[in-house]
Coordinates of N, CA, C and O in Angstrom, one line a residue:
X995 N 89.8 115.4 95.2 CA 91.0 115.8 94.5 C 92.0 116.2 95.5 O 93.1 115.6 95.6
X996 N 91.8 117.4 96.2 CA 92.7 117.9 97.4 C 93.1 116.5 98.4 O 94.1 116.7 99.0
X997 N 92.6 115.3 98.6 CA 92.5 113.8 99.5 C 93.9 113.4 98.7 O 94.9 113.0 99.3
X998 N 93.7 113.7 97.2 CA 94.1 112.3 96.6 C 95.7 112.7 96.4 O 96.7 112.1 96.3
X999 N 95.2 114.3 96.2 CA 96.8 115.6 96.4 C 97.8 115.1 97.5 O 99.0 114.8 97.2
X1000 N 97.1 115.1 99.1 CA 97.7 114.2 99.5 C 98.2 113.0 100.0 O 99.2 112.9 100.8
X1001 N 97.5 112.0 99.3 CA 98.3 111.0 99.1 C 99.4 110.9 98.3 O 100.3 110.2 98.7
X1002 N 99.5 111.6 97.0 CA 100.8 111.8 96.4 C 101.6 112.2 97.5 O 102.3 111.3 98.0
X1003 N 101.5 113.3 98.0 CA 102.9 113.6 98.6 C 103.3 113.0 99.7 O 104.4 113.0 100.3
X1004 N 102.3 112.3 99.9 CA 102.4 111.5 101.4 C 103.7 110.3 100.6 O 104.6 109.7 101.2
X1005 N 103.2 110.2 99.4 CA 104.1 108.8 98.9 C 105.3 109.3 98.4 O 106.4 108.7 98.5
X1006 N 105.2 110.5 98.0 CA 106.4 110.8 97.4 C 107.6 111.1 98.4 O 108.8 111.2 98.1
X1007 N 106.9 111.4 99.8 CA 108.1 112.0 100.7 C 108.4 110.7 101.9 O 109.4 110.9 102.6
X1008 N 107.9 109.7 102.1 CA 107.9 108.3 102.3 C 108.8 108.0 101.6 O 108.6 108.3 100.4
X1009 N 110.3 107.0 102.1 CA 110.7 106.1 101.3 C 110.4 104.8 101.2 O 109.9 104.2 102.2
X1010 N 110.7 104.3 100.1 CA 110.0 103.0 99.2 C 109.4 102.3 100.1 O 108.2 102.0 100.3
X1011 N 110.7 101.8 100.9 CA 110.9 100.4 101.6 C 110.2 100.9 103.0 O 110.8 100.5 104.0
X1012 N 109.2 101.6 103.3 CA 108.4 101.8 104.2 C 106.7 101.4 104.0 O 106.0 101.7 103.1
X1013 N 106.5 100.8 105.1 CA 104.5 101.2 104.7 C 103.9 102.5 105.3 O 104.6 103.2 106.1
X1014 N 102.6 102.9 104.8 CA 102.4 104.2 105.3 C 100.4 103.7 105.7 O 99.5 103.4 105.0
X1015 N 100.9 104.0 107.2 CA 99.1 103.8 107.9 C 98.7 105.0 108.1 O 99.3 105.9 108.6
X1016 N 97.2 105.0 107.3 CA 96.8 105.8 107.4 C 95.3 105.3 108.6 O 94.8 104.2 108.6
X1017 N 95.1 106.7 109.5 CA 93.7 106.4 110.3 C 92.6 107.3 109.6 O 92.6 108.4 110.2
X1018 N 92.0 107.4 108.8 CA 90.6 107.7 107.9 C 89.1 108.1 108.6 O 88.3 107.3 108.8
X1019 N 89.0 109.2 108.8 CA 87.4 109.1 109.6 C 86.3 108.6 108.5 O 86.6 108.3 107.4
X1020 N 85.4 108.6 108.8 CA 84.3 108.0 107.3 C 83.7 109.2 106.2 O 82.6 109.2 105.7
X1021 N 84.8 110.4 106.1 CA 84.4 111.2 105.4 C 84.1 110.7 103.8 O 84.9 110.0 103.3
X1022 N 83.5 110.9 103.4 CA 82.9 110.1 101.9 C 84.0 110.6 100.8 O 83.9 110.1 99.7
X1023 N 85.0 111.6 101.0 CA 85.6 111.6 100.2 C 87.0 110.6 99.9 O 87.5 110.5 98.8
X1024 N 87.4 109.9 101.1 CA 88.1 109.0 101.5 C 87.6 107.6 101.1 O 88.2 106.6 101.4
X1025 N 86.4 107.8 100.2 CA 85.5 106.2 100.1 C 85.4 106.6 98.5 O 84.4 105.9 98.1
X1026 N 85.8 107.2 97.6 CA 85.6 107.1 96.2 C 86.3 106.2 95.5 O 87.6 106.0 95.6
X1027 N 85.3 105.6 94.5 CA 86.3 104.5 93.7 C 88.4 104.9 93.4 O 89.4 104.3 93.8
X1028 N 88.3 106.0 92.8 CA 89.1 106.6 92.9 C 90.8 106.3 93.9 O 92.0 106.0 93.6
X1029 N 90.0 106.6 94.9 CA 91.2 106.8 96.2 C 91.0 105.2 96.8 O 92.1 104.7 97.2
X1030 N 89.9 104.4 97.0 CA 90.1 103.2 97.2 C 91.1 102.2 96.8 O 91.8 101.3 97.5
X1031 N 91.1 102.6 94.8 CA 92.0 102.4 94.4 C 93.4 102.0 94.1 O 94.1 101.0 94.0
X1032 N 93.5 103.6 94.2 CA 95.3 104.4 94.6 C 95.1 103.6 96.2 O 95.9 104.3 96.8
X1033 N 94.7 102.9 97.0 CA 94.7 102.9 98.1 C 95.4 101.3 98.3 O 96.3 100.9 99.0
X1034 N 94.7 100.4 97.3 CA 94.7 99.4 97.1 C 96.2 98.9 96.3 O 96.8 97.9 96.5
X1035 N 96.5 99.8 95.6 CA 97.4 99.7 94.7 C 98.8 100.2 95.2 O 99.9 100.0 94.7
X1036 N 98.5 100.9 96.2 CA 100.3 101.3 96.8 C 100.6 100.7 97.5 O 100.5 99.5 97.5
X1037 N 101.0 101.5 98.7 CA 101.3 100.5 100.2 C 101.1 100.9 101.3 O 102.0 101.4 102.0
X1038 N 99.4 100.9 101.5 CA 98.5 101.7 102.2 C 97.9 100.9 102.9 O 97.0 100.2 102.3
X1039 N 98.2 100.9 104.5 CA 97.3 100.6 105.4 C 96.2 101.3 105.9 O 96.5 101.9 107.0
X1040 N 94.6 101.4 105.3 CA 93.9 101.9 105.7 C 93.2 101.8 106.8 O 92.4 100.9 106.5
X1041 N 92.9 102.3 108.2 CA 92.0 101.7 109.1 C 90.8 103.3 109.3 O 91.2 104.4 109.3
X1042 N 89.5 103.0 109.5 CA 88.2 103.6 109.1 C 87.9 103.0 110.1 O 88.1 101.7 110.1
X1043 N 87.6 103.7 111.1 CA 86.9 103.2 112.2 C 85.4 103.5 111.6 O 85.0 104.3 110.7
X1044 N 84.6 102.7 112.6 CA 82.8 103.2 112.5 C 82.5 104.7 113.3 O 81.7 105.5 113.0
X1045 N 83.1 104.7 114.0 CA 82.6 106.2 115.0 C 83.7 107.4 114.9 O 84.8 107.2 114.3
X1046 N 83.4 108.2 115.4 CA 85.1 109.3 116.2 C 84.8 108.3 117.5 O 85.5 107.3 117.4
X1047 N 84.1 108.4 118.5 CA 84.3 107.3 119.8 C 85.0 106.7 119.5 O 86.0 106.7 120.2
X1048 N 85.1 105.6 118.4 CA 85.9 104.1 118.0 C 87.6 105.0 118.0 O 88.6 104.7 118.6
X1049 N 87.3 106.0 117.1 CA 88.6 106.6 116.5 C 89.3 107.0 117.8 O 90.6 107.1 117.8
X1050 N 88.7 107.3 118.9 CA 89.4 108.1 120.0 C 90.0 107.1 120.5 O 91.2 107.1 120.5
X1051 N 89.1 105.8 121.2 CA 89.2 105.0 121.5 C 90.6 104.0 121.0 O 91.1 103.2 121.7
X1052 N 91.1 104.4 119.6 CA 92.3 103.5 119.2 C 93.6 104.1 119.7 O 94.6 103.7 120.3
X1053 N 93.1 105.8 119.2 CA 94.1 106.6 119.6 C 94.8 106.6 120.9 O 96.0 106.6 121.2
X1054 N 93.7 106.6 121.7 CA 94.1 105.6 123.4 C 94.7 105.1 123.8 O 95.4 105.3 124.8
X1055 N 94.5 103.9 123.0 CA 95.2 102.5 122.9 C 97.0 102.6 122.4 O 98.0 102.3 122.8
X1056 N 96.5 103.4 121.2 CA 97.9 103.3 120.4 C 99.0 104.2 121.6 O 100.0 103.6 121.9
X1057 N 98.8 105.2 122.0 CA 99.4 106.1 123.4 C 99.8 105.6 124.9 O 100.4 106.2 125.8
X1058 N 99.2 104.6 124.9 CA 98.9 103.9 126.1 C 100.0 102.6 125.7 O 100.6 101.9 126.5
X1059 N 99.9 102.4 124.3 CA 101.0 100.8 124.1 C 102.3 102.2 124.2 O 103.1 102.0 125.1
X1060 N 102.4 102.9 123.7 CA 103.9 104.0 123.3 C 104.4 104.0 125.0 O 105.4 103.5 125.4
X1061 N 103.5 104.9 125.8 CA 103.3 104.8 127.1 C 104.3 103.7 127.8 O 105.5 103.9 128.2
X1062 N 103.4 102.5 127.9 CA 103.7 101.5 128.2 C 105.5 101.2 127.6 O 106.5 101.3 128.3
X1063 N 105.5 100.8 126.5 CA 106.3 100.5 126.1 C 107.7 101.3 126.4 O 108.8 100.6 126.5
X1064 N 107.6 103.1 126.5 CA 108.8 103.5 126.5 C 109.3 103.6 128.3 O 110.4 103.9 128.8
X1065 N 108.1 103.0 128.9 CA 108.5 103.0 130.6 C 109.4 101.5 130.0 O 110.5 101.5 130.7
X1066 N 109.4 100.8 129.6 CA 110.2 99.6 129.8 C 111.1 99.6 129.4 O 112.0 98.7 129.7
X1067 N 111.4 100.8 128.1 CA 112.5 100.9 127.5 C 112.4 100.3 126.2 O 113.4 99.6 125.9
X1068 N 111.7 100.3 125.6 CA 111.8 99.8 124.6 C 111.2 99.9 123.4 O 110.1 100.4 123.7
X1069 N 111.3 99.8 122.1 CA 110.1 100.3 121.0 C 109.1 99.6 121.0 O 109.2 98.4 121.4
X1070 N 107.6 100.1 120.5 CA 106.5 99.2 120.7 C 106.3 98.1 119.4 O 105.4 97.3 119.4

């Protein structure tokens, strides 16, 4: 319930013409018919890694392209 609390507001303070990624650990509340759903049906990029390692591991990556990218000047 408190998960799904925030995805409303997550949607409601997002405007329209935006997507909203979300990074998800494998907590089981994040996996109920429910929120899969609401998940499927808005405009929700979900990514669930298999581990926190995996999860660290993207985090990494995603800081390391920003990194990269803002030495060159540029958006990633």
């Amino acid at each position: 319930m408190e998960f799904r609390r925030f995805l409303d507001t997550i949607e409601a303070a997002v405007p329209a013409d935006l997507e909203i990624h979300l990074i998800l650990d494998n907590y089981a509340t994040h996996k109920t018919p429910a929120i899969r759903a609401a998940g499927e049906a808005a405009r929700y990029t979900c990514i669930s890694p298999r581990s926190a390692r995996q999860w660290i591991n993207s985090v990494e990556r995603w800081f390391a392209l920003l990194t990269r990218s803002s030495s060159a000047g540029r958006a990633p």
